[in-house]
Short mmCIF file of C-alpha atoms in Angstrom, two decimals:
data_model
loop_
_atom_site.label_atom_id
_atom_site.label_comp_id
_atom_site.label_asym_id
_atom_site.label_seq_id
_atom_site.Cartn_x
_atom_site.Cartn_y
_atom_site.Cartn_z
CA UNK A 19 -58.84 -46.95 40.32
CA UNK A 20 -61.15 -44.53 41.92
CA UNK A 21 -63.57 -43.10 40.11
CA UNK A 22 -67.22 -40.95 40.06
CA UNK A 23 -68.77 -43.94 38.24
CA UNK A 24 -69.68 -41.19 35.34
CA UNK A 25 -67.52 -42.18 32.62
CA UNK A 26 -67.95 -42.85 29.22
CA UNK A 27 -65.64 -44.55 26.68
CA UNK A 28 -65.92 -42.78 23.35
CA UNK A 29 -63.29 -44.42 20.34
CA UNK A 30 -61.09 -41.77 19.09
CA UNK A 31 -60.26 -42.29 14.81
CA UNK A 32 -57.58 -40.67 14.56
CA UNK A 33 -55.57 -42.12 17.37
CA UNK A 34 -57.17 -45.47 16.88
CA UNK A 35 -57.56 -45.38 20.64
CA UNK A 36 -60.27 -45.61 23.27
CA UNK A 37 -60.81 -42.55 25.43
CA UNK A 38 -62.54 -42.53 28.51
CA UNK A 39 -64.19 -38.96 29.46
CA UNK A 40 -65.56 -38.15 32.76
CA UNK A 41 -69.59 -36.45 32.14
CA UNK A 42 -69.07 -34.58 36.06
CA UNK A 43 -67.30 -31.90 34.35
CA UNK A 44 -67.15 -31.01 30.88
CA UNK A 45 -64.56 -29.62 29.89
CA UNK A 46 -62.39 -30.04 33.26
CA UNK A 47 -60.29 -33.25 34.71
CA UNK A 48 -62.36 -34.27 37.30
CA UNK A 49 -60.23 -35.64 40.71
CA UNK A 50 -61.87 -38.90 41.08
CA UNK A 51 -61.09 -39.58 37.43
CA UNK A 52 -57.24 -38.62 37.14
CA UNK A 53 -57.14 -40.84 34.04
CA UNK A 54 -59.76 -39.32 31.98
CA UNK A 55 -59.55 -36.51 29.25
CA UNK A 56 -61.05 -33.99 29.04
CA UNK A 57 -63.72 -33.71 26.36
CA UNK A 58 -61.93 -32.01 23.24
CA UNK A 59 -63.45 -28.58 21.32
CA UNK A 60 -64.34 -29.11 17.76
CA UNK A 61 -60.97 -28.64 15.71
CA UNK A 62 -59.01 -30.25 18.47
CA UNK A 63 -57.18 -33.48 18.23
CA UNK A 64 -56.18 -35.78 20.94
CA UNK A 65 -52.84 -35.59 22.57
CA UNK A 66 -52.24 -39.79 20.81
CA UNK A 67 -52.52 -37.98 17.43
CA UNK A 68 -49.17 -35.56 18.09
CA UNK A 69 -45.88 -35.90 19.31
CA UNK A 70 -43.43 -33.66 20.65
CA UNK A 71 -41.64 -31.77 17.88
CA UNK A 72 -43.91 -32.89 15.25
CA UNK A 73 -44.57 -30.75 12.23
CA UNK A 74 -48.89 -30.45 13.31
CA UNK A 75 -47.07 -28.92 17.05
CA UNK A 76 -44.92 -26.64 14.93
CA UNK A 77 -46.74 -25.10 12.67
CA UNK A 78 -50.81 -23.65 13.63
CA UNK A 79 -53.60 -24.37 11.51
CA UNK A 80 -54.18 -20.94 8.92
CA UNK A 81 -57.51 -20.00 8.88
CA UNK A 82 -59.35 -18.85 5.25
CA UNK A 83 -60.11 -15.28 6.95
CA UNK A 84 -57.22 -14.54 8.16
CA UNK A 85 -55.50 -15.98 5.10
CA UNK A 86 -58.20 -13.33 2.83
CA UNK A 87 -57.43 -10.56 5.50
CA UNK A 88 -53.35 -10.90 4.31
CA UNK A 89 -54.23 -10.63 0.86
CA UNK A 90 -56.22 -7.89 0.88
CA UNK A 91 -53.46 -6.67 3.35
CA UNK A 92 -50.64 -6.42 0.93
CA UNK A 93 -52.72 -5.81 -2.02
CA UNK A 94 -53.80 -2.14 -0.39
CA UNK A 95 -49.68 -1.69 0.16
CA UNK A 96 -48.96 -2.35 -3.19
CA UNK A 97 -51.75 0.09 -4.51
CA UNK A 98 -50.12 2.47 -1.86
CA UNK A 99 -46.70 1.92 -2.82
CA UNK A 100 -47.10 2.09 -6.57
CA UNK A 101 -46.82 5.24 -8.35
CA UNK A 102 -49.71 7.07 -9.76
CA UNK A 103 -50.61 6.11 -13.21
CA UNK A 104 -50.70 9.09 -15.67
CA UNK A 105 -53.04 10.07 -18.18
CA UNK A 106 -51.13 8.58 -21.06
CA UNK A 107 -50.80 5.41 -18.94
CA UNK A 108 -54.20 5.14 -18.45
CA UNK A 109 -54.96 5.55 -21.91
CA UNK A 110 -52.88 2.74 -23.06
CA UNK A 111 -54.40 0.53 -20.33
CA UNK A 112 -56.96 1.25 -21.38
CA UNK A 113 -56.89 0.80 -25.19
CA UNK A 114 -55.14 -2.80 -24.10
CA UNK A 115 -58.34 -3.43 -22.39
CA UNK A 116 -60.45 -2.63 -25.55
CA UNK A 117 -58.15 -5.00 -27.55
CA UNK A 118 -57.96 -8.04 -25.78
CA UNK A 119 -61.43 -8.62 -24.14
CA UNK A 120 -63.10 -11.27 -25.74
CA UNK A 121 -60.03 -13.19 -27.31
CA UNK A 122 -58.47 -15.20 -24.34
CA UNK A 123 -62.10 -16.53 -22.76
CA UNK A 124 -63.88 -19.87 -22.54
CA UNK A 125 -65.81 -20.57 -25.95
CA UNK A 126 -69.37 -20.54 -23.61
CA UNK A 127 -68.23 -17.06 -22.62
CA UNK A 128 -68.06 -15.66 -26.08
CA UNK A 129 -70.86 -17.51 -27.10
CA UNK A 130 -73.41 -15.93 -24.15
CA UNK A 131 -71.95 -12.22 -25.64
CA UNK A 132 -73.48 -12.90 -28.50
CA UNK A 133 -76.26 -14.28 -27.32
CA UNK A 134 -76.89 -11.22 -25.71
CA UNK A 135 -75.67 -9.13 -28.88
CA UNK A 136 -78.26 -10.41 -30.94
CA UNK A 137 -80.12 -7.52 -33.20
CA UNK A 138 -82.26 -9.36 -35.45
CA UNK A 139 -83.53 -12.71 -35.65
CA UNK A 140 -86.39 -14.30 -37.59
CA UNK A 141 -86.86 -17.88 -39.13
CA UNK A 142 -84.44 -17.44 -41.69
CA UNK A 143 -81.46 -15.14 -40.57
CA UNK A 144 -80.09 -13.99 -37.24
CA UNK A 145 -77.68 -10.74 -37.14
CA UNK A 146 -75.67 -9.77 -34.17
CA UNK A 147 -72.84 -7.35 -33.24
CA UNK A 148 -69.24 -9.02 -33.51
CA UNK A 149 -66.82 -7.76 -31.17
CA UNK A 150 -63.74 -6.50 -32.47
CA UNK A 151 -60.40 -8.90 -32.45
CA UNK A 152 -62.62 -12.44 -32.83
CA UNK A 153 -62.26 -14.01 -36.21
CA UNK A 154 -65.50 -15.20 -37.43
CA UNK A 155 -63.83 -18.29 -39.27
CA UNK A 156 -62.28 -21.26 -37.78
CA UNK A 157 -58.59 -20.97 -38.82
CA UNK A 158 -56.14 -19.58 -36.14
CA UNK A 159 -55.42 -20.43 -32.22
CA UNK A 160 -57.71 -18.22 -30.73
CA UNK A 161 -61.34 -19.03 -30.12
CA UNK A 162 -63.22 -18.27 -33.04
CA UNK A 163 -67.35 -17.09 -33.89
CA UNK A 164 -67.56 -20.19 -36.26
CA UNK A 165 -66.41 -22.52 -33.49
CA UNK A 166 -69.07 -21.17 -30.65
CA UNK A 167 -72.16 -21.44 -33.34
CA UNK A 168 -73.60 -24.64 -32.07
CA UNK A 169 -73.08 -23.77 -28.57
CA UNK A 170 -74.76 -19.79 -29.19
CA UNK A 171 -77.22 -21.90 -31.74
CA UNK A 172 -78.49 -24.13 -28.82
CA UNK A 173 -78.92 -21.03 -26.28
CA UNK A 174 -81.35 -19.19 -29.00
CA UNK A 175 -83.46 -22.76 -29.27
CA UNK A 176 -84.18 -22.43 -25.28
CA UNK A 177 -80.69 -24.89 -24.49
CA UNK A 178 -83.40 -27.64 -25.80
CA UNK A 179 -81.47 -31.37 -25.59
CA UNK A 180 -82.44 -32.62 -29.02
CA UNK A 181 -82.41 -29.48 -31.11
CA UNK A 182 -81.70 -29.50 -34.68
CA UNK A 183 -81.02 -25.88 -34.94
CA UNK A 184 -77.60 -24.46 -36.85
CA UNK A 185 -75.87 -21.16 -37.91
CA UNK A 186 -73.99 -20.60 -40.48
CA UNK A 187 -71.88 -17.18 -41.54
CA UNK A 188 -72.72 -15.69 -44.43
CA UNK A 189 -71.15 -12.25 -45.01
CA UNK A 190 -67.76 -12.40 -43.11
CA UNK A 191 -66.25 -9.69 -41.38
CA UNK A 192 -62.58 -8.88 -40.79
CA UNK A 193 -60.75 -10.27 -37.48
CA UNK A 194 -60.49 -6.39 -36.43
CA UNK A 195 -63.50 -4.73 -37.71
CA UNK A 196 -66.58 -4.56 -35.54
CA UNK A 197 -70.62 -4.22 -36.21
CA UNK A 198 -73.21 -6.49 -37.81
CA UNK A 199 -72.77 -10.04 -38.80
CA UNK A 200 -75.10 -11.71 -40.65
CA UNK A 201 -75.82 -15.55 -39.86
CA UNK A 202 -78.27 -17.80 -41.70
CA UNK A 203 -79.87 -20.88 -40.20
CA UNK A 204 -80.41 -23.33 -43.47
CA UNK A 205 -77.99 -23.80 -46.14
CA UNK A 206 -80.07 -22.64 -48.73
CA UNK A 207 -80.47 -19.08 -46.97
CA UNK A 208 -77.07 -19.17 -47.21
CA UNK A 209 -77.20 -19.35 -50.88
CA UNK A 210 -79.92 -17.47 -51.50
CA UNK A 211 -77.97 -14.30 -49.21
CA UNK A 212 -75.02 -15.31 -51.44
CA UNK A 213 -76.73 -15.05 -54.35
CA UNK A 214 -78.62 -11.63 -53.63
CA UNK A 215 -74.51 -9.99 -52.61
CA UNK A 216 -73.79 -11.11 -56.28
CA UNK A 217 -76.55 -9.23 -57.74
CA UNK A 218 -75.83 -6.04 -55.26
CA UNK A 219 -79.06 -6.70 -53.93
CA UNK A 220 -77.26 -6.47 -50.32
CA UNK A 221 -76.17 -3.28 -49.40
CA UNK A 222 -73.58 -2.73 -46.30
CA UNK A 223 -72.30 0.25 -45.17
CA UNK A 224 -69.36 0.48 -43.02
CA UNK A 225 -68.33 3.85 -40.97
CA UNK A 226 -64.86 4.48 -40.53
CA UNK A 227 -62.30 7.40 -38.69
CA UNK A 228 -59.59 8.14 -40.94
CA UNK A 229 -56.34 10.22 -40.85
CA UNK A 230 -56.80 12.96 -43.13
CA UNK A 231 -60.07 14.63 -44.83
CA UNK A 232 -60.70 12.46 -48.04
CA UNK A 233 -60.79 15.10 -50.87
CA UNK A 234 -63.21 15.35 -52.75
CA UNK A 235 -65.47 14.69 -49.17
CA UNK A 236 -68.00 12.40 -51.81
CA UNK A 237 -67.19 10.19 -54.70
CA UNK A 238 -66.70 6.39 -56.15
CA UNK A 239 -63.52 4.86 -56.05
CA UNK A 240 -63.30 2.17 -59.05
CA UNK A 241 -59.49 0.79 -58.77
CA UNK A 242 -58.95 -2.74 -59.15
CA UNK A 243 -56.86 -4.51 -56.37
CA UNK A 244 -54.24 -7.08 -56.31
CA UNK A 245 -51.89 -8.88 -53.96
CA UNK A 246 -48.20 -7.89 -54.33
CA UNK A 247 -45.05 -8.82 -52.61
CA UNK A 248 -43.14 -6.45 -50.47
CA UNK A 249 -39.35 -7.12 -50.34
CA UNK A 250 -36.92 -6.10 -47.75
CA UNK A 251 -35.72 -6.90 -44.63
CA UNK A 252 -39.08 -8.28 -43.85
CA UNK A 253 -40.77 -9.74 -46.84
CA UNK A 254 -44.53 -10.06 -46.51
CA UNK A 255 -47.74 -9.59 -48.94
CA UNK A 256 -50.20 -6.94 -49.15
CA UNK A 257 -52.81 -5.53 -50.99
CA UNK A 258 -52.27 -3.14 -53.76
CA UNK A 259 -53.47 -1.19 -56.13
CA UNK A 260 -53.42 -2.36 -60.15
CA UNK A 261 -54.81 0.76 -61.52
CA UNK A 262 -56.27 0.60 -65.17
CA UNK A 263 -55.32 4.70 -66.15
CA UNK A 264 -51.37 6.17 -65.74
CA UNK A 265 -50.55 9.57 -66.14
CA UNK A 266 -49.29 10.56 -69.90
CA UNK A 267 -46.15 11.26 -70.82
CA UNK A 268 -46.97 15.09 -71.01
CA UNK A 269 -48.73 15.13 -67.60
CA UNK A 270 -52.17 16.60 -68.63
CA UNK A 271 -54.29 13.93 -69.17
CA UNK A 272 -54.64 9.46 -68.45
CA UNK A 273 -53.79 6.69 -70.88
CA UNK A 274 -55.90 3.10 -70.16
CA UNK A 275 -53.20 0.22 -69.62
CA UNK A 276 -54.03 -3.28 -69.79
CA UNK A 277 -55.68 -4.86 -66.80
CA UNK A 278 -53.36 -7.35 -65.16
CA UNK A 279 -54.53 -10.75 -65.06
CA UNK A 280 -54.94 -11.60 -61.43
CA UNK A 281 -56.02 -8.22 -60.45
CA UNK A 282 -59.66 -8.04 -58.73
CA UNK A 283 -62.51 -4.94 -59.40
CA UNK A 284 -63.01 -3.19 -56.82
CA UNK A 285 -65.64 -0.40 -56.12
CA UNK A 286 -66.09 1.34 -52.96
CA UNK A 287 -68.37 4.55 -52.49
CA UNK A 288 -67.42 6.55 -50.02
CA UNK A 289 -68.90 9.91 -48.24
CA UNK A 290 -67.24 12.19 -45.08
CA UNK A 291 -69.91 12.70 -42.40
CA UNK A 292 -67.76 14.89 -40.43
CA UNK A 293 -64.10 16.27 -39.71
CA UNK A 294 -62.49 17.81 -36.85
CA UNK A 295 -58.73 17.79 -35.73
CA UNK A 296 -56.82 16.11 -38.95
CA UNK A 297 -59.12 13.25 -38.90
CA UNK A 298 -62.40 12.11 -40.51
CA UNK A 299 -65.42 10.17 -39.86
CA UNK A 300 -66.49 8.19 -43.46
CA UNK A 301 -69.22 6.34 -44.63
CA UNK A 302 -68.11 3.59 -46.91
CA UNK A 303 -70.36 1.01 -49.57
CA UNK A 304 -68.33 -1.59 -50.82
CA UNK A 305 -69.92 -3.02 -54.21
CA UNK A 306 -67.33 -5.53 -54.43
CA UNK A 307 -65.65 -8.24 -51.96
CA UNK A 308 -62.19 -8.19 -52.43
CA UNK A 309 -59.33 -8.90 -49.40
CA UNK A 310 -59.24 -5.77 -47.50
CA UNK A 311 -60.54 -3.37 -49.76
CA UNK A 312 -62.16 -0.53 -48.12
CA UNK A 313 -58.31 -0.26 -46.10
CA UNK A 314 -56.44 -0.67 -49.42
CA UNK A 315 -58.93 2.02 -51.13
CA UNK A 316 -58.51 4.61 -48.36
CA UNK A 317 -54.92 4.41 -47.58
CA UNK A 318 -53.36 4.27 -51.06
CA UNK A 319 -56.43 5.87 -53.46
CA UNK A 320 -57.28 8.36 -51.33
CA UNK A 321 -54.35 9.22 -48.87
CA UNK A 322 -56.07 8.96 -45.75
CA UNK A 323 -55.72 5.31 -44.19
CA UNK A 324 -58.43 4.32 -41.45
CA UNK A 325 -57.34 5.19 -37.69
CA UNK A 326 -55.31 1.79 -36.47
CA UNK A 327 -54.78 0.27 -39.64
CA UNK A 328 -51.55 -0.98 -39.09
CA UNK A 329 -50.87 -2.43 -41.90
CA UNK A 330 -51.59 -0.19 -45.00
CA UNK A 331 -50.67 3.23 -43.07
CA UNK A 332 -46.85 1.99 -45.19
CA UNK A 333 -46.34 0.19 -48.01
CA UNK A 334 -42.18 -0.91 -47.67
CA UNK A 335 -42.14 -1.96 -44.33
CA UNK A 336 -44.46 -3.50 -41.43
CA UNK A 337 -44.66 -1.08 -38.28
CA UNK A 338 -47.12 0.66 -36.02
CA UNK A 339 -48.91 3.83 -38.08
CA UNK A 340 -47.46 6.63 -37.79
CA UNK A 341 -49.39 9.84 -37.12
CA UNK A 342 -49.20 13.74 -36.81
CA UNK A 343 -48.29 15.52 -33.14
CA UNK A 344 -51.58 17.14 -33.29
CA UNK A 345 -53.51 13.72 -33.39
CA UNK A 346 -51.67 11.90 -31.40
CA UNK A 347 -52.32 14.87 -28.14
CA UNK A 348 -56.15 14.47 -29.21
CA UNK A 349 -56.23 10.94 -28.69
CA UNK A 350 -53.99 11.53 -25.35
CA UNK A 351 -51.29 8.75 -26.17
CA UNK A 352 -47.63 9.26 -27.76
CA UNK A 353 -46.64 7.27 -30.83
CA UNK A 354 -44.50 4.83 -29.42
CA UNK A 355 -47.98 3.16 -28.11
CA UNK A 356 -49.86 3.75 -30.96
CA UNK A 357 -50.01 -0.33 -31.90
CA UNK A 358 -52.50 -0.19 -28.98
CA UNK A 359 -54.87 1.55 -31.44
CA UNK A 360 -57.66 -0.71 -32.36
CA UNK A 361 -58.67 -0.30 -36.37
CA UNK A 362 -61.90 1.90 -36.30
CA UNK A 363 -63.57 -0.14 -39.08
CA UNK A 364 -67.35 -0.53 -38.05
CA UNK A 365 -69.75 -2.37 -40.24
CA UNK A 366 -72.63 0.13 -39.00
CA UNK A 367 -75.82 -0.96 -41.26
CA UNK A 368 -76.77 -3.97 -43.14
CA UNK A 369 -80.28 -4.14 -45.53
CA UNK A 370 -81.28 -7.47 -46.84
CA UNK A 371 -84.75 -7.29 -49.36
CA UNK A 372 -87.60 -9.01 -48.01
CA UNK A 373 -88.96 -12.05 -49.62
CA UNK A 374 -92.45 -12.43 -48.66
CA UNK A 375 -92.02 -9.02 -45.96
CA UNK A 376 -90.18 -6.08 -45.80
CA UNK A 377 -87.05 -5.60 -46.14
CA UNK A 378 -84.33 -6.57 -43.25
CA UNK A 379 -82.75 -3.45 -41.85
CA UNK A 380 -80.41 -3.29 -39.38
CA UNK A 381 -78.33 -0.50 -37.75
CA UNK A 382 -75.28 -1.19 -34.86
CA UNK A 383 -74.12 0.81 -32.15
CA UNK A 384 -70.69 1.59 -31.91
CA UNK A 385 -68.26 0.02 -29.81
CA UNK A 386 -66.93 2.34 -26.81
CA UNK A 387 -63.50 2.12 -28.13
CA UNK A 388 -64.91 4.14 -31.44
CA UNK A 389 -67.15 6.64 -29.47
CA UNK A 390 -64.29 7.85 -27.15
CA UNK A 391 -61.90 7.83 -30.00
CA UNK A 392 -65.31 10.40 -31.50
CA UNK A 393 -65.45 12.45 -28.25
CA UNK A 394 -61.50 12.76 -27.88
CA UNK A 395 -61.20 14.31 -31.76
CA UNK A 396 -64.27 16.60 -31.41
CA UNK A 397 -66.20 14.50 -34.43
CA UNK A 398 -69.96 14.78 -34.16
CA UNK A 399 -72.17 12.31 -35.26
CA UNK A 400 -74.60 12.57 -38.19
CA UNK A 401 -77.82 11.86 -35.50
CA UNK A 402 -76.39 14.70 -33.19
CA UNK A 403 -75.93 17.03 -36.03
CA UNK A 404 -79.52 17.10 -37.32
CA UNK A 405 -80.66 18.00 -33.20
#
């Protein structure tokens, strides 16, 4: 065989083959070497590696830009194709958005959000802001505050490898209710915290939106509270009240009945800050600790049960609340998606006394969800009033 005497044998692993490749020309089939190949581009594969009517002949290699471009492609067609969202629809996606964005993510992820919702820290107790829908203890599917503590624990030690460090909850907050949680880092602050609730040396105050203007706008509500069964075509347990007065038989005056046994005291002061458009803003001071009793207070003492409390807006059956025309074209949504209202329950300031310094006091922003609910029903804050 004739040849230009420049060839060079290079091994080929994918055909398991030698190839010889002539260096006169690169990248042409030189005439003195008919039985060379030409050197291959990178991403091409030698002619041994294929045969006719194979599936690699058939079918080209996709590349990951123009695989992006086709995405992106029918993604703007579908936007284009869709039809225009309206306000109500927006609103709902929106309120869906409020309720369900911490409760499907990684236990790290929830745990950095409260790292950066920290408002208070010191050697003893550390308070942040819990999110609304997150249960704080460790008893249902979803991930809960209890079961990130270590993790959020070891990010406020500096992510140190042996740390010692803990956090332990103290005063609970409901699953739905938002605003400061207070965490203690010893066992014996938790005792001590315990011990200083007991004595009403702790003093919380919650602010709530209600339906209805609580009449009179100031007062004390002192109604014990006990759990009752609610029969029907869906059986299910609730709160109640187990008042200690009744009317008379005459109807101008109260007679004292006897306490039942398993009833619970409950006191709750409560004050209106402001009312616009059927509804309320409310400062509420709970004295006692009893299952859900600032709800049970407000929707069955006083008549006006907090915005999104589903379950104490009716006693007989369970159902999504149900609430006046005007409201509901305030708040921009009609009542067949009102379950998509979040409760408005906002534990907004928490004072511990000071041991050996001053006392602990601590005030949390509201959540967005509670500010736009604000803005939509014309409320005004206390803060904005006095400027």
């Amino acid at each position: 065989m004739n040849s230009c005497g420049r060839l060079a044998r290079v091994f080929d692993r994918r055909s398991g083959l030698d190839v010889l490749f002539c260096l006169a020309k690169p990248r042409t089939t030189c005439r003195q070497c008919p039985q060379t190949t030409p050197p291959l581009a990178r991403g091409q594969s030698t002619a041994a590696n294929h045969t006719p009517g194979s599936d690699a002949d058939d079918k080209p290699r996709v590349r990951a830009v123009d695989l992006a471009r086709k995405i992106r492609g029918e993604k703007s067609k579908t936007r284009e194709t869709a039809p225009p969202m309206s306000a109500q629809q927006r609103r709902v996606m929106e309120l869906k958005r409020f309720s369900v964005q911490l409760q499907n993510v990684h236990p790290n992820v929830l745990a950095k959000h409260l790292h950066r919702s920290v408002l208070y820290q010191d050697k003893d107790v550390v308070i942040v802001n819990k999110p609304y829908g997150i249960p704080v203890a460790d008893d249902s599917d979803v991930t809960s505050i209890t079961s990130v503590l270590p993790v959020l624990s070891k990010m406020m030690d500096g992510m140190k490898i042996k740390s010692d460090s803990q956090l332990i909850p103290c005063l609970g907050l409901e699953k739905d209710s938002t605003g400061t949680l207070l965490l203690a880092r010893r066992d014996e602050v938790v005792e001590h915290v315990l011990a200083l609730n007991r004595n009403n040396k702790v003093e919380r105050k919650y602010w709530v939106i209600t339906v209805g203007v609580p009449v009179p706008s100031e007062g004390l509500i002192d109604i014990p509270i006990i759990e009752r069964e609610v029969t029907g075509p869906q059986p299910h347990y609730k709160m109640a009240l187990s008042p200690l007065y009744r009317l008379n038989d005459e109807g101008d005056g109260v007679t004292k009945v006897r306490s039942h046994r398993q009833a619970h005291p409950a006191l709750t002061k409560y004050r209106v800050l402001d009312s616009s458009s059927g509804c309320s803003l409310v400062e509420l001071q709970p004295f006692t600790g009893v299952k859900h009793q600032m709800r049970v207070h407000m929707a069955f003492a006083l008549g006006c049960p907090i915005l999104g409390d589903h379950k104490y807006s009716h006693w007989s059956k369970l159902a999504p609340q149900k609430l006046p025309e005007r409201v509901l074209g305030k708040l921009g949504i009609e009542q067949s998606k009102v379950r998509h209202l979040p409760l408005h329950l906002h534990a907004r300031q928490l004072t511990l006394p000071g041991s050996s310094q001053a006392d602990v006091n601590v005030s949390c922003p509201l959540p967005k969800y509670f500010t736009q609910t604000l803005g939509r029903l014309h409320i005004t804050l206390p803060d904005e009033k006095q400027t």
